[in-house]
Tab-separated table of C-alpha atoms in Angstrom:
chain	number	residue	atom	x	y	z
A	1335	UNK	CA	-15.787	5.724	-21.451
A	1336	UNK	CA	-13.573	3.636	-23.473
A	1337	UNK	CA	-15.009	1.785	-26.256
A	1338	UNK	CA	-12.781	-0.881	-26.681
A	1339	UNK	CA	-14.208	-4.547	-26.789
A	1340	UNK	CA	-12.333	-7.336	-24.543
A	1341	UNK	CA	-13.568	-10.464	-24.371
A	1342	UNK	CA	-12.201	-13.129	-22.402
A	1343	UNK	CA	-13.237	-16.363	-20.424
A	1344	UNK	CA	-13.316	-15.846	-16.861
A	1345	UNK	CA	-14.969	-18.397	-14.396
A	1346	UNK	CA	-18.359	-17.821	-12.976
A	1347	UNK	CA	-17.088	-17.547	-9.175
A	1348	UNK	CA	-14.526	-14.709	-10.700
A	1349	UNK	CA	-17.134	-13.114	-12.776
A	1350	UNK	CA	-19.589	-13.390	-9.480
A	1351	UNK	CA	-16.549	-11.265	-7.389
A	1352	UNK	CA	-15.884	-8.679	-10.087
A	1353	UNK	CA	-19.304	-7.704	-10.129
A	1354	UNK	CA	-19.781	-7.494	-6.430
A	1355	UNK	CA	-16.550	-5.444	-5.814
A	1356	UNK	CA	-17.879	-3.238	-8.458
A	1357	UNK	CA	-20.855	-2.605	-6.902
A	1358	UNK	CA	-20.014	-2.350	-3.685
A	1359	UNK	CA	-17.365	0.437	-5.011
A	1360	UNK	CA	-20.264	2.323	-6.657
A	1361	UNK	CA	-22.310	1.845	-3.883
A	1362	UNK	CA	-20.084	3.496	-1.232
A	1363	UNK	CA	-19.455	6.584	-3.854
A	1364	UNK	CA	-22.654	7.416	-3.977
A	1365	UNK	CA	-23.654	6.799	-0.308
A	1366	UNK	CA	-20.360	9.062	0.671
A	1367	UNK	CA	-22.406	11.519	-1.753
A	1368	UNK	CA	-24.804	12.328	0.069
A	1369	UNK	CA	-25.268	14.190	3.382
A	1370	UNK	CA	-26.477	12.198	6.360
A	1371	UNK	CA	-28.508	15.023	7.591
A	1372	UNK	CA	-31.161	14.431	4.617
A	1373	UNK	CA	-32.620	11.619	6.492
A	1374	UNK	CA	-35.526	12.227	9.172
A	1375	UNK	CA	-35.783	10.631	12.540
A	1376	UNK	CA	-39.450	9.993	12.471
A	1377	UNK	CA	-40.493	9.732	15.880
A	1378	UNK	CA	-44.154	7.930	17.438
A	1379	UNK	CA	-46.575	9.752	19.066
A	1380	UNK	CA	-45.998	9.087	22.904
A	1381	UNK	CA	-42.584	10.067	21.965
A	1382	UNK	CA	-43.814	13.235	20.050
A	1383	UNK	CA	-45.865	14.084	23.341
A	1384	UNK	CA	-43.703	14.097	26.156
A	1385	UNK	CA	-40.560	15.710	23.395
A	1386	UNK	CA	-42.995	18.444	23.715
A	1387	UNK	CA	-44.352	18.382	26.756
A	1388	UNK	CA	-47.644	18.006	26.362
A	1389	UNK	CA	-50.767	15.520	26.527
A	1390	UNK	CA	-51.641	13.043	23.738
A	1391	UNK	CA	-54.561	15.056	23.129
A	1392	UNK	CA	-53.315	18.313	22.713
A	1393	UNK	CA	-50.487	16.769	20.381
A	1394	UNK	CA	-53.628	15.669	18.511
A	1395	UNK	CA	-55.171	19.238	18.574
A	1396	UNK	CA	-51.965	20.591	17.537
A	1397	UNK	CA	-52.121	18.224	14.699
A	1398	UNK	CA	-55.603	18.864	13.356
A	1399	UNK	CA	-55.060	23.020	13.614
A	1400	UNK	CA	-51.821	22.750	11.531
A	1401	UNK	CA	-49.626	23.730	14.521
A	1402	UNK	CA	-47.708	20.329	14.161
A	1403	UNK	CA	-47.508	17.849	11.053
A	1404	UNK	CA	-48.153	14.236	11.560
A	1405	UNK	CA	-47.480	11.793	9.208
A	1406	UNK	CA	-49.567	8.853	8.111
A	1407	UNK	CA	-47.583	5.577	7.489
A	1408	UNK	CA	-50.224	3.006	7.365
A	1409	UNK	CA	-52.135	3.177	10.308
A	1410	UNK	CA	-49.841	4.747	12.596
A	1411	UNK	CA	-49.016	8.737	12.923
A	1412	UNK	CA	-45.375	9.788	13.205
A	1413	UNK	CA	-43.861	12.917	13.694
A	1414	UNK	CA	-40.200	14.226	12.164
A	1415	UNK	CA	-38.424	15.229	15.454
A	1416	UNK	CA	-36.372	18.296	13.612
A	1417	UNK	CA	-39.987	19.420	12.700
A	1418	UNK	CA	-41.273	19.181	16.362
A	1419	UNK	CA	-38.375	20.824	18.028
A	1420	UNK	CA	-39.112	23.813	15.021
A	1421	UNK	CA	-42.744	23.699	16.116
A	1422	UNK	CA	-42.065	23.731	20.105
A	1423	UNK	CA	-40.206	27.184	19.393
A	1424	UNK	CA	-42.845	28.628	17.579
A	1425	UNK	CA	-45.135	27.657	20.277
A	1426	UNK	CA	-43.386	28.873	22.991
A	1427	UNK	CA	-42.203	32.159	21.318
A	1428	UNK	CA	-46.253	32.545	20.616
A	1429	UNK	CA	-46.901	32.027	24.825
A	1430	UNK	CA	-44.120	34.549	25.767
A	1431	UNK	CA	-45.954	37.192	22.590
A	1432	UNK	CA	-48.987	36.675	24.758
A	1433	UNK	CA	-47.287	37.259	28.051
A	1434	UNK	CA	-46.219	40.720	27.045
């Protein structure tokens, strides 16, 4: 970083813009930064249920014995779909393990 002291007069509108443009550049270097596979789709309940193919109160079984996680964001459950589909092939490898 250069050390070098420059100060000038600028107007306020120009000072305004330089320091917008400037973050908006940094901004859009560190969204391009990151991977947009980090964020979740976080999915509802009724959604989770018929993803999987089941009843809302075997989703809610699922969820108490640890089969599926639910989370708690306020007073409504939501599930992360990439978790789900994970889950619904564990399950059904389980069924076919039991069908041998």
């Amino acid at each position: 970083m250069n050390n070098d002291l420059i100060l000038t007069a600028l107007p306020l509108d120009q000072l305004r813009q330089l320091i917008a443009d400037t973050l908006k550049s940094e901004l859009s270097q560190l969204l391009e930064q990151k991977p947009n596979d980090t964020k979740e789709e976080l999915i509802t309940r009724k959604e989770a249920a018929k993803l999987l193919g089941i009843s809302l109160p075997t989703l809610l079984d699922f969820t108490k014995t640890g089969k599926i996680t639910g989370y708690r964001i306020g007073t409504r459950v939501r599930y992360k779909r990439r978790e789900l589909i994970e889950s619904l092939k564990q399950i059904q490898a389980a069924k076919s393990q039991r069908r041998l």
